[in-house]
Coordinates of C-alpha atoms in Angstrom, one line a residue:
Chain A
X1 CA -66.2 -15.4 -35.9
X2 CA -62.5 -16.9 -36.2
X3 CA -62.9 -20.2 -37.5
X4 CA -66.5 -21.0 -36.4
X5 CA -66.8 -24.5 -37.9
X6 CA -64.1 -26.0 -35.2
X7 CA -67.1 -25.8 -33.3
X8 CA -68.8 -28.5 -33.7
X9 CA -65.8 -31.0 -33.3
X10 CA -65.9 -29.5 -29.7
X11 CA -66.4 -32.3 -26.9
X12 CA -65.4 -30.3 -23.9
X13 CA -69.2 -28.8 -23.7
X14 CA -70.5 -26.4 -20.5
X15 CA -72.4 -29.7 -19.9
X16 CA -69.6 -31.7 -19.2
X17 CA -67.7 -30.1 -17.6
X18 CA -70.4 -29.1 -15.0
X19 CA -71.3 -32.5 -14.9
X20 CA -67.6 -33.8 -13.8
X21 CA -67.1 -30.5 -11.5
X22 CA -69.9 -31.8 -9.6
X23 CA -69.0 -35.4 -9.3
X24 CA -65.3 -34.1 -8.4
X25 CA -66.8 -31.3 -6.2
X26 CA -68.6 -34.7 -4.3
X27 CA -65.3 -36.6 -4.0
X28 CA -63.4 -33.3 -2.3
X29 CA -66.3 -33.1 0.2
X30 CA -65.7 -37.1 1.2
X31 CA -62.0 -36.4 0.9
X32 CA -62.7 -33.6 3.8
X33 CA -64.5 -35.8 5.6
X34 CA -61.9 -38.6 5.4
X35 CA -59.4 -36.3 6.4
X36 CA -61.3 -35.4 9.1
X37 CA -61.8 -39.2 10.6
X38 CA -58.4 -39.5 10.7
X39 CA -57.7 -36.6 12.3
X40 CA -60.5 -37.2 14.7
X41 CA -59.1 -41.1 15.5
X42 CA -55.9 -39.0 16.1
X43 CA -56.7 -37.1 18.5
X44 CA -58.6 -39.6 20.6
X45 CA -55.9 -41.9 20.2
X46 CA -52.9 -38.9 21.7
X47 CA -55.6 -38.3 24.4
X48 CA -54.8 -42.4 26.2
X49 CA -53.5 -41.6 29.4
X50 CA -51.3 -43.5 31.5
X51 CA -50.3 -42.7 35.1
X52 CA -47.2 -43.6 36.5
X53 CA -47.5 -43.2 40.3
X54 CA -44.1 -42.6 41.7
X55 CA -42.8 -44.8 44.9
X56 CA -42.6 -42.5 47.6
X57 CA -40.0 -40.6 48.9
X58 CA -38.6 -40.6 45.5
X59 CA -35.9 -37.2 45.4
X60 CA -36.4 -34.5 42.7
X61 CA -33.8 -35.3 40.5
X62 CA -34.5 -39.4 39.9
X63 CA -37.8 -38.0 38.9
X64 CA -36.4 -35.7 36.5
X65 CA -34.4 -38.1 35.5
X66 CA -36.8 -40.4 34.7
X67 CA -39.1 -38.1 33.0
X68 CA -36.5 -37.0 30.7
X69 CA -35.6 -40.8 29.8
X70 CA -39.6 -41.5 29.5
X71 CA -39.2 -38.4 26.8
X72 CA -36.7 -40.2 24.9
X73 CA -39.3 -42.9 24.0
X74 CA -40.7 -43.4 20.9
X75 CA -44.2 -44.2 22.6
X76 CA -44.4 -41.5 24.2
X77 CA -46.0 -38.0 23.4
X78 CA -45.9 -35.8 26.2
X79 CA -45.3 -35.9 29.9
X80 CA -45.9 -34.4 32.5
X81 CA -45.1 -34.0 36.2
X82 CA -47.8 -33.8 38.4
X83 CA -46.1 -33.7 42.6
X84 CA -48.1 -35.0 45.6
X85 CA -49.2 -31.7 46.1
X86 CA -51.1 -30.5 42.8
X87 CA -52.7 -34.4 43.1
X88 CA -54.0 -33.6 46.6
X89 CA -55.2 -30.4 45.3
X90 CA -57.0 -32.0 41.9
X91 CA -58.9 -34.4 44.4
X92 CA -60.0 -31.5 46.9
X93 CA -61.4 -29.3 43.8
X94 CA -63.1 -32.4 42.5
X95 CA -64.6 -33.5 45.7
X96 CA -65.2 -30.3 46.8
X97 CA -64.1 -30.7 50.2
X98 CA -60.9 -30.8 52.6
X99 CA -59.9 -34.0 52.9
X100 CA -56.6 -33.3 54.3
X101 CA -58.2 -31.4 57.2
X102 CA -59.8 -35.2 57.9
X103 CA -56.9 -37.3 57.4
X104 CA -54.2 -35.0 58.2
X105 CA -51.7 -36.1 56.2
X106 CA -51.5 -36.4 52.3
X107 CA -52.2 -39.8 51.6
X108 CA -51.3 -39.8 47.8
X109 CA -48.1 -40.8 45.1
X110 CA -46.6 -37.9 42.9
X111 CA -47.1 -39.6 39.3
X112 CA -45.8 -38.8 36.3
X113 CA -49.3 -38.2 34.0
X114 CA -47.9 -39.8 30.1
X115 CA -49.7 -39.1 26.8
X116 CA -49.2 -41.7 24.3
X117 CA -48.3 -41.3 20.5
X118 CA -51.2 -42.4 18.5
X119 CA -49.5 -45.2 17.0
X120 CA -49.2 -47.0 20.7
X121 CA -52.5 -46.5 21.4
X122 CA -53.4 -50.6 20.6
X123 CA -54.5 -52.4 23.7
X124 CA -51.9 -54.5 23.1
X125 CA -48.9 -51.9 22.9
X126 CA -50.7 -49.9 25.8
X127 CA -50.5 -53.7 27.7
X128 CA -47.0 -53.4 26.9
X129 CA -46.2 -50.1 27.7
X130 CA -47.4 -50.7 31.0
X131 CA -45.6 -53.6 31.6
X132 CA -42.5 -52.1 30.8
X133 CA -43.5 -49.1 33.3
X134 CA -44.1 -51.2 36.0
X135 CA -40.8 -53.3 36.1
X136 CA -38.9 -50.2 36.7
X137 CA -37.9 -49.4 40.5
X138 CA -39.0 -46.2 40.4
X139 CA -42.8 -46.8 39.7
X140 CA -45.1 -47.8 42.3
X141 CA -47.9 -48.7 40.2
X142 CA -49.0 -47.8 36.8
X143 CA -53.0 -47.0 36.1
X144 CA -54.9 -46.5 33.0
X145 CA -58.2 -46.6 31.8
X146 CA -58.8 -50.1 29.7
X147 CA -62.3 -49.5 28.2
X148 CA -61.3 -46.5 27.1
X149 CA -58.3 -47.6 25.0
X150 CA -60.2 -50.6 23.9
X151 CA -63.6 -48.7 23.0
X152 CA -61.4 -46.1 20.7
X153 CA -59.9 -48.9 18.8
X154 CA -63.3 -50.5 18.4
X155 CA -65.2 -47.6 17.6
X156 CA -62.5 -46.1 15.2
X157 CA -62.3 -49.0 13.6
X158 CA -65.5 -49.3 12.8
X159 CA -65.4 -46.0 11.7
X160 CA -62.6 -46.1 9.4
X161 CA -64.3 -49.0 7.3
X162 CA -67.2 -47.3 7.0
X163 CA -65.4 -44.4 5.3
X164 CA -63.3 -46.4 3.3
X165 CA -66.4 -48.3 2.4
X166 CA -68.3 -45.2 1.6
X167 CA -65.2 -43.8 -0.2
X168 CA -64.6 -46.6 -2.4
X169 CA -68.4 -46.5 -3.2
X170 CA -68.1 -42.9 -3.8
X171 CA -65.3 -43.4 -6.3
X172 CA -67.0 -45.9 -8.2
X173 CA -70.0 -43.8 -9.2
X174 CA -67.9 -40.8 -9.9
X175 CA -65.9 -42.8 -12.6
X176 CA -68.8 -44.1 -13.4
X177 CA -71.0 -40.9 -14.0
X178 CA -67.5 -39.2 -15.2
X179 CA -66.8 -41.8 -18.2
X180 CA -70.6 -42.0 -19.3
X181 CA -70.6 -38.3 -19.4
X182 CA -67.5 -38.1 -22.2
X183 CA -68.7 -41.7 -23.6
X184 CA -71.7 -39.7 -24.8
X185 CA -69.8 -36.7 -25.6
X186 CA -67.4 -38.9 -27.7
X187 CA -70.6 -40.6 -29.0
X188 CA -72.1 -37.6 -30.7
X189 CA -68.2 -37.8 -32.4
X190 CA -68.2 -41.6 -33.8
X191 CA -68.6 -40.5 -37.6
X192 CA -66.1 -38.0 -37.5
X193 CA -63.7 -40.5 -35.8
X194 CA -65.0 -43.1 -38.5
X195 CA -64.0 -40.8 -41.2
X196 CA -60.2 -39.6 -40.0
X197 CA -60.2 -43.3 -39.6
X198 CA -60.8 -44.3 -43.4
X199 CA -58.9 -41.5 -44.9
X200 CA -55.5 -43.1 -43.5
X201 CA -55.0 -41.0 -40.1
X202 CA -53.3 -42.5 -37.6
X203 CA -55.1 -43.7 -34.4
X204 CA -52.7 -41.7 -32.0
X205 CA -53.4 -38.6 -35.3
X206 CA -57.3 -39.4 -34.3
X207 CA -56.6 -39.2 -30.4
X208 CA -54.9 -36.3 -29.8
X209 CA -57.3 -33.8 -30.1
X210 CA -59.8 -35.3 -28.2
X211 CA -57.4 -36.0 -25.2
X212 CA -56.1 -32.5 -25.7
X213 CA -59.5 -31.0 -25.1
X214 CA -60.0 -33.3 -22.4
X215 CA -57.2 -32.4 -20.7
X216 CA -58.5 -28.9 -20.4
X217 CA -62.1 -30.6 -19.8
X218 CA -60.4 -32.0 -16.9
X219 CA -58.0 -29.1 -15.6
X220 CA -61.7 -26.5 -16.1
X221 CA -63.6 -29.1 -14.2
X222 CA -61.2 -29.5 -11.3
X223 CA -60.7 -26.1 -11.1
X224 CA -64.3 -25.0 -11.1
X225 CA -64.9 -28.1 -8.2
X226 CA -61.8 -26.5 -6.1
X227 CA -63.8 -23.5 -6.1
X228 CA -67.2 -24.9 -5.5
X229 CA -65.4 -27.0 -2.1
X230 CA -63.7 -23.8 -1.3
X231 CA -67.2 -21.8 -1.1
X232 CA -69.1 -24.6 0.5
X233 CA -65.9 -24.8 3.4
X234 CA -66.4 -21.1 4.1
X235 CA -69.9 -21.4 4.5
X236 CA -70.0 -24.4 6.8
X237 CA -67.3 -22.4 8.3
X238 CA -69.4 -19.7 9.6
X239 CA -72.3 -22.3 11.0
X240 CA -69.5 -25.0 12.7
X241 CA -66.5 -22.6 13.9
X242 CA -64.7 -25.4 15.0
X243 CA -64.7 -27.5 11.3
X244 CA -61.1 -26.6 10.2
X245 CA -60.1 -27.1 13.6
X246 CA -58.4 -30.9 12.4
X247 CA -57.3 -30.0 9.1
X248 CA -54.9 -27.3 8.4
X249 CA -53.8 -25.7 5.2
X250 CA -50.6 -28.2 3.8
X251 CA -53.9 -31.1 3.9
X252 CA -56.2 -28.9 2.3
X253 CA -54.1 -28.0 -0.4
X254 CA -53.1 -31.6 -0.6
X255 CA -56.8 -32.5 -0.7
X256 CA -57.0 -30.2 -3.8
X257 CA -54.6 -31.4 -5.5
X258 CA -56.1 -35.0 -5.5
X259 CA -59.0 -33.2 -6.7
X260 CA -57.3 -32.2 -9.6
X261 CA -55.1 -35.0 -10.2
X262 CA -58.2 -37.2 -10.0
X263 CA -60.0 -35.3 -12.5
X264 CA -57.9 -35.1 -15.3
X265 CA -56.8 -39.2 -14.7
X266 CA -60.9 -40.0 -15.0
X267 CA -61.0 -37.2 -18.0
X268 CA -57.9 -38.6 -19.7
X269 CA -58.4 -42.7 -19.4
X270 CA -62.0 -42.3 -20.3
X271 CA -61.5 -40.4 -23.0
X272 CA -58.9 -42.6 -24.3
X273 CA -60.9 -45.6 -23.9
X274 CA -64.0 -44.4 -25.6
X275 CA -62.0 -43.0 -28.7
X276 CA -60.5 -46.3 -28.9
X277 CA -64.0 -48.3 -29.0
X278 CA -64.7 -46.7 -32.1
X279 CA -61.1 -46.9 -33.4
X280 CA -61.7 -50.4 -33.3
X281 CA -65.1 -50.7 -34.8
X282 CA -65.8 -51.5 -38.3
X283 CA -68.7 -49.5 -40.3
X284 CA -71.7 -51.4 -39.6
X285 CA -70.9 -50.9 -35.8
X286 CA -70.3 -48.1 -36.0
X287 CA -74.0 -47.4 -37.6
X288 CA -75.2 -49.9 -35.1
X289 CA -73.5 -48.9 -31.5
Chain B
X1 CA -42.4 -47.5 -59.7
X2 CA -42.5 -51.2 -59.9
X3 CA -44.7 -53.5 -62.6
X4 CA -46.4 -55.8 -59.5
X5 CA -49.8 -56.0 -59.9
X6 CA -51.7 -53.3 -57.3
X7 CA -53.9 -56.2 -56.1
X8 CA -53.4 -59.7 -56.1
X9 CA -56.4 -61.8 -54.3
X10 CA -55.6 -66.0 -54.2
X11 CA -58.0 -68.5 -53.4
X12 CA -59.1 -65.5 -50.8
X13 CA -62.2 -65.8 -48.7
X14 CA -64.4 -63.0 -47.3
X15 CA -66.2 -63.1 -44.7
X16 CA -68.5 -60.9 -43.6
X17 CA -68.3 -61.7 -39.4
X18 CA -68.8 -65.5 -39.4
X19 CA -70.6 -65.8 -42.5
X20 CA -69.1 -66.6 -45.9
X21 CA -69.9 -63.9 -48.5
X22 CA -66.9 -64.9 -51.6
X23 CA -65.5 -67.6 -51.8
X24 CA -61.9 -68.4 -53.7
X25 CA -61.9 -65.1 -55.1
X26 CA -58.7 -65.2 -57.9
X27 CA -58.2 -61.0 -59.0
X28 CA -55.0 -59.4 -60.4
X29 CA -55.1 -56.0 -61.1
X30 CA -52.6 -53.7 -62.3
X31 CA -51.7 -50.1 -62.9
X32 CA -53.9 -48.2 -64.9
X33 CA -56.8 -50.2 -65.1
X34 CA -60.3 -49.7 -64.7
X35 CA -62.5 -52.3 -63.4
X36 CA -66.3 -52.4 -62.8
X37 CA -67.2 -54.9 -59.7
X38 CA -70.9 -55.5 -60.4
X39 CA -73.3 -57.6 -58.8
X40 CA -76.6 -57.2 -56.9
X41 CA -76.4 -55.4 -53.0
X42 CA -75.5 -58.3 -50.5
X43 CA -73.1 -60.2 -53.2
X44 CA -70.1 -59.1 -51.5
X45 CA -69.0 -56.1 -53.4
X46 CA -68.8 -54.0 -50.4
X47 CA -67.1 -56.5 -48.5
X48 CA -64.8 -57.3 -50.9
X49 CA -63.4 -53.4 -51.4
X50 CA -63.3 -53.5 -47.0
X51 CA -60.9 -56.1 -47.1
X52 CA -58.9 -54.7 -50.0
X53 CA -58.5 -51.7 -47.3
X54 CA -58.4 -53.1 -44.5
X55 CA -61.5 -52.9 -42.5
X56 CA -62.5 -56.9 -42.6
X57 CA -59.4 -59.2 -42.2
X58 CA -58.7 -61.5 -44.6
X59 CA -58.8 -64.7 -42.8
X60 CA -58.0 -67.1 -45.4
X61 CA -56.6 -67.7 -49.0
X62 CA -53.5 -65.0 -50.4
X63 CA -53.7 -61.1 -50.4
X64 CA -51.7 -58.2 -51.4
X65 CA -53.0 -54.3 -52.0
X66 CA -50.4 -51.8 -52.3
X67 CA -47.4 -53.7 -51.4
X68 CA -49.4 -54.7 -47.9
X69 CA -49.5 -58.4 -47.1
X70 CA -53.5 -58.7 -46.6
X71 CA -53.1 -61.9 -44.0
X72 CA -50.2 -60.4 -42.2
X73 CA -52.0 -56.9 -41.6
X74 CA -51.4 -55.5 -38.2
X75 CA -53.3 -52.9 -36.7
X76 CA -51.3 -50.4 -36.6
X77 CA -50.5 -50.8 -40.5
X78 CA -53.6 -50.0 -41.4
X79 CA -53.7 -45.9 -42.2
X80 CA -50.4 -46.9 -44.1
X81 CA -52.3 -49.2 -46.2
X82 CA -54.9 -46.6 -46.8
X83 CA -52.6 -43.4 -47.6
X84 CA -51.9 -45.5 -51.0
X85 CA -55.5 -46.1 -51.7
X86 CA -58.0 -43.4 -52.3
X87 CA -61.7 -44.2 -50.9
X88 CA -64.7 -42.8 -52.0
X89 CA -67.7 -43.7 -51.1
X90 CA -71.7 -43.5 -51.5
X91 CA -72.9 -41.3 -48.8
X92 CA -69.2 -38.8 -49.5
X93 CA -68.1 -39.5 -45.6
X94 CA -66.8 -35.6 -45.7
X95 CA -66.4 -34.1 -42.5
X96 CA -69.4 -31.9 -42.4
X97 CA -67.6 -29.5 -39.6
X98 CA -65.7 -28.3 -41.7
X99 CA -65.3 -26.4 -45.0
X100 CA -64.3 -28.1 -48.5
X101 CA -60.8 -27.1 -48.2
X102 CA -60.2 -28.5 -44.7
X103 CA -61.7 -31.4 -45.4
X104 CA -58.6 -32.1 -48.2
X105 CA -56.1 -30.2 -45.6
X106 CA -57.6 -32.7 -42.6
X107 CA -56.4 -35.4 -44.8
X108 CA -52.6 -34.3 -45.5
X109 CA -52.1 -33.0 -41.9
X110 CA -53.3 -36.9 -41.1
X111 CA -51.1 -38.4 -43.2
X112 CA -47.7 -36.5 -42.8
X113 CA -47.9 -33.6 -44.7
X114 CA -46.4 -29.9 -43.1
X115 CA -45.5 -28.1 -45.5
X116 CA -48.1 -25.6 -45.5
X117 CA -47.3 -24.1 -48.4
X118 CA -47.4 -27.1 -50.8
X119 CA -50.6 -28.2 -48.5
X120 CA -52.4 -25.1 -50.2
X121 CA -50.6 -26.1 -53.6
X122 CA -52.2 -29.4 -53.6
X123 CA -55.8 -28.4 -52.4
X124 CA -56.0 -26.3 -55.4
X125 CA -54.3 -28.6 -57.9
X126 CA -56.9 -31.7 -56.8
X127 CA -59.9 -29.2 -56.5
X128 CA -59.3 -27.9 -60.2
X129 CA -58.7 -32.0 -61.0
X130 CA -62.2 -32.4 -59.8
X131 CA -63.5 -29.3 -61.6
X132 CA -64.7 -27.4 -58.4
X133 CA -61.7 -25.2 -58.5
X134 CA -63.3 -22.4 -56.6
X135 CA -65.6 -23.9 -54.0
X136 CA -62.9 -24.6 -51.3
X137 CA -64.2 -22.1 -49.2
X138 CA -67.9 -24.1 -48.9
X139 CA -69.3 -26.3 -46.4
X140 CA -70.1 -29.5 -47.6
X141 CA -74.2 -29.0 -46.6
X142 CA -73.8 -26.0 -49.3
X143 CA -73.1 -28.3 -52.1
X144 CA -75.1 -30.3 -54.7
X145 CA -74.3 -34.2 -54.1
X146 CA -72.7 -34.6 -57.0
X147 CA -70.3 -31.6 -55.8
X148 CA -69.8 -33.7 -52.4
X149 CA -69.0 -36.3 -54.2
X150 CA -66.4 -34.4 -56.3
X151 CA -65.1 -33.7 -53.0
X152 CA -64.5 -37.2 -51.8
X153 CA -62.6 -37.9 -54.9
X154 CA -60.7 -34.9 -54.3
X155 CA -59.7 -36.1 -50.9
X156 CA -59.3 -39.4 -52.1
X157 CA -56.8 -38.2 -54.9
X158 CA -54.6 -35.7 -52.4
X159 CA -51.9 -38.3 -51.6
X160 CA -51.5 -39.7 -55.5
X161 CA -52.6 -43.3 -54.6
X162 CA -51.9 -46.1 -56.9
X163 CA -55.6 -47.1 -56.5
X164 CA -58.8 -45.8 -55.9
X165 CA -61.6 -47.7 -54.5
X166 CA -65.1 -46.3 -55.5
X167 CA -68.4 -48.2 -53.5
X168 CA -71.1 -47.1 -55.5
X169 CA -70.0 -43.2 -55.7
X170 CA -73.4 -43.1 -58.0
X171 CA -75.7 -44.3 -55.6
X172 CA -76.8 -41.4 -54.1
X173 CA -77.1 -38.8 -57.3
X174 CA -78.5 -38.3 -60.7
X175 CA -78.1 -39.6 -64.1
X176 CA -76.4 -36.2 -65.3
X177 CA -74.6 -36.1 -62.3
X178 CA -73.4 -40.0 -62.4
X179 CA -72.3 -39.7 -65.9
X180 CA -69.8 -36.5 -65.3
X181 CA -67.8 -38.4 -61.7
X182 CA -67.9 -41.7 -64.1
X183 CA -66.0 -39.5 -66.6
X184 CA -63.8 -38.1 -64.0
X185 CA -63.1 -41.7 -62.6
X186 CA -62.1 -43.0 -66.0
X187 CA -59.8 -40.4 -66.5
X188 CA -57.6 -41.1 -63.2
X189 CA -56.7 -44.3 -64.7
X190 CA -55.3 -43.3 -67.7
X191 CA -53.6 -40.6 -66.0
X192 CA -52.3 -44.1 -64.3
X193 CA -53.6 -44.9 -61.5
X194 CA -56.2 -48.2 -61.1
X195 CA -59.8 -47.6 -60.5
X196 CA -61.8 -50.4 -58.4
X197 CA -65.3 -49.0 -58.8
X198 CA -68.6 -51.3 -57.7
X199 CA -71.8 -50.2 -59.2
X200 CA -75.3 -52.1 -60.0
X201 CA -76.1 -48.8 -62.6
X202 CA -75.3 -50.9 -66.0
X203 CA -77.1 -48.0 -68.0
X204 CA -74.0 -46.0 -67.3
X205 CA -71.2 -48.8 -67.5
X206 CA -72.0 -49.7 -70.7
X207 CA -71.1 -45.7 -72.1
X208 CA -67.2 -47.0 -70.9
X209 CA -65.1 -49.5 -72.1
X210 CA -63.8 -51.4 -69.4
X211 CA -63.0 -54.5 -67.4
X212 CA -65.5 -55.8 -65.8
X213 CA -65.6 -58.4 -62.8
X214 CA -69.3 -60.3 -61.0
X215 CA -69.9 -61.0 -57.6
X216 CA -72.9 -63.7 -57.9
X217 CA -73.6 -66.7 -56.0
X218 CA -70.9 -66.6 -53.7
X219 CA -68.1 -66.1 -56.5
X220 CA -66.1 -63.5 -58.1
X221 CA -66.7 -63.7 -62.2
X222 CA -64.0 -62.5 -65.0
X223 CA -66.7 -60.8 -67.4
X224 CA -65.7 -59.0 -70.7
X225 CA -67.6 -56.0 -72.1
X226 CA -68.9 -55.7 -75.5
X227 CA -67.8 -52.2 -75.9

């Protein structure tokens, strides 16, 4: 019963908050999503494959030598050693029969199996990389599947503008819905704001309350959204095992904290702007809006 | 306290939006006096008092309310202007969320005041000015309108302003009602202060001698009453 007539004056309403939970709740599932494209592209892209097939009779150390300088590169992710042996051996388990009993004798190159970083995994750069590969003495030839590095940039690609499309579109309806919701809030206010107008308050005087309470409107809906994305992960969770398996927790709490940031920056400015549209309105528009 | 006049209007034009409600409207007023603007609605009454606080621009001719520069208004001057001039109008414009007293407190808190002490001082000095001395406490729905509209002069009255704009604060209430805020409006100008009232009620203006000033025909008229 503590000072019941404050409210009235109250914008921050269970409607809108709800409302903007919902529209932020949206933006962190498309945020997950996101995350998750890139993540995906990633992976694909740390998955190219180039083989560097040693020239024979090559001793043990050179090729240690050069695997340890192949290391060193920036381009490079991860290598791996792979002797004329276990190759003879991958080729007998894949075609499922002896083919040294036929031929005798071992017919193929030790290689040195490399996994690219993500950020060479451009046609071009791969073009380069295996240039640069094949001048060395020490290589015999270099192999690497083409259409696979040029379908992931394609596909990727294609992908990532479709997110970013989507996302962008995404973001315009949630200002959108976001700033009609307090528009109308502010709306049911215009009098009052008229009035503290006429009687000599200051416009920042006028503002402050409303920005206050959307500042909690914001940091309530946010909050409430976090928990709502939170739920819904766990959920999907139990149905798709492998959901988190791109994400861990540093992004996630990053993701939330956009969700938060971005809901009190669409509370805040839209508040601010629609107090200020009847700041600047004279009576009869005010009667009239 | 100087002896320049509180308003001073020269060759002014009003307009209300593009279209030209006064025309080379010549009015000095000063301290202490109490002036009737008369005229029929749409004469420019209203618009006249809007620009006198700020809420139409005066575009062209001279202006000066209060010590403010009319033409040379900014913005951000306005709620200066209109801590020196008390506004009350027809329909009250009291906050109806709140009670009586934090209507007048809403005020001062807007307009500087912290010292709550002195806050509560002056609520109860302007509420016994008003005669409603014990009805702080009350809602505004809860009064009669004549008690609302003791209110707004209340509020207008809190910061002591040199003038007091009144837009037909009989409009909206009864003939025993009108006659007692009439009364209490004539009495804050010889307590000082200058009174800028418009009204189309003659029956009641004629009770009080006073200055009185015509919008007609696109003009602003010097009229003198026959007491």
């Amino acid at each position: 019963m503590e000072r019941p007539y404050r409210r009235r004056t109250r914008t921050a309403t269970v409607g809108t908050v709800v409302g903007i939970a919902l529209v932020l709740f949206m933006l962190g599932v498309l945020g997950f999503l996101v995350l998750n494209a890139r993540a995906l592209d990633r992976y694909f892209k740390e998955h190219v494959r180039v083989d560097v097939f040693l020239k024979r009779g090559l001793k043990e150390t050179d090729v240690m030598q050069f695997r340890k300088a192949l290391d060193t590169e920036p381009w490079v992710l991860e290598t791996r050693y792979v002797t004329a042996d276990e190759a003879a051996e991958r080729l007998k388990q894949d075609l499922g029969e002896d083919f040294l009993g036929v031929l005798g004798s071992n017919p193929l190159l030790a290689s040195i199996e490399l996994r690219l970083a993500a950020t060479h995994a451009h046609p071009d750069s791969v073009q380069w990389v295996v240039e640069h590969l094949q001048q060395d003495p020490r290589t015999h030839e270099v192999a690497y599947n083409a259409a696979v590095v040029r379908n992931i940039q394609a596909n990727m690609g294609k992908l990532g503008l479709a997110v970013l499309g989507f996302s962008i579109l995404l973001l315009i309806i949630a200002v959108a819905l976001i700033n009609n919701t307090i528009r109308l809030a502010v709306y049911s206010q215009r009098f009052l704001i008229r009035t503290m107008h006429l009687v000599g308050a200051t416009r920042w005087f006028i503002q402050r309350p409303f920005l206050g309470q959307s500042l909690w409107q914001g940091v309530l809906s946010a909050v409430l959204a976090i928990g709502l994305l939170v739920l819904t992960l766990r959920l999907a969770l139990r149905a798709v095992p492998d959901l988190l398996a791109f994400t861990d927790a540093p992004t996630l709490a990053l993701l939330f904290a956009a969700v938060l940031l971005l809901g009190l920056l669409i509370s805040l400015a839209s508040t601010w702007f629609a107090v200020r549209r009847y700041l600047r309105m004279s009576a009869e528009d005010v009667h009239w809006s | 306290m100087s002896d320049a006049p509180v308003i001073q209007l020269r060759a002014a034009r009003i307009f209300q939006r593009e279209n030209l409600v006064l025309d080379l409207v010549d009015l000095t007023v000063d301290k202490g006096e109490f002036i009737y603007l008369i005229g029929r609605t749409g004469t420019g009454k209203s618009s006249l008092m809007r620009t006198l606080y700020g809420d139409l621009p005066l575009r062209e001719g001279e202006g000066q309310c209060c010590g403010f520069d009319l033409r040379k208004l900014r913005r951000g001057q306005v709620p200066y202007l209109r801590r020196k001039i008390g506004i009350v109008f027809q329909d009250f414009q009291l906050l109806g969320d709140r009670p009586v007293k934090e209507n007048l407190l809403f005020v001062m808190k807007a307009t500087g005041w912290t010292d709550r002490k002195r806050m509560d001082q002056r609520v109860a000095e302007v509420l016994e000015d008003v005669g409603l001395g014990t009805k702080g406490y009350k809602m505004p729905h809860e009064l009669s309108g004549g008690e609302q509209q003791r209110v707004s002069i209340a509020r207008a009255l809190v910061n002591e302003p040199e003038l007091i704009l009144a837009d037909e604060p009989t409009g909206n209430l009864d003939p025993e009602t009108t006659g007692g805020i009439l009364d209490l409006l004539y009495s804050l100008s010889r307590s000082g202060r200058c009174v800028l009232m418009a009204t189309h009620d003659y029956t009641h203006m004629k009770k009080l001698n006073a200055r009185v000033v015509r919008c007609q025909e696109g003009r602003l008229l010097e009229e003198r009453m026959a007491g």
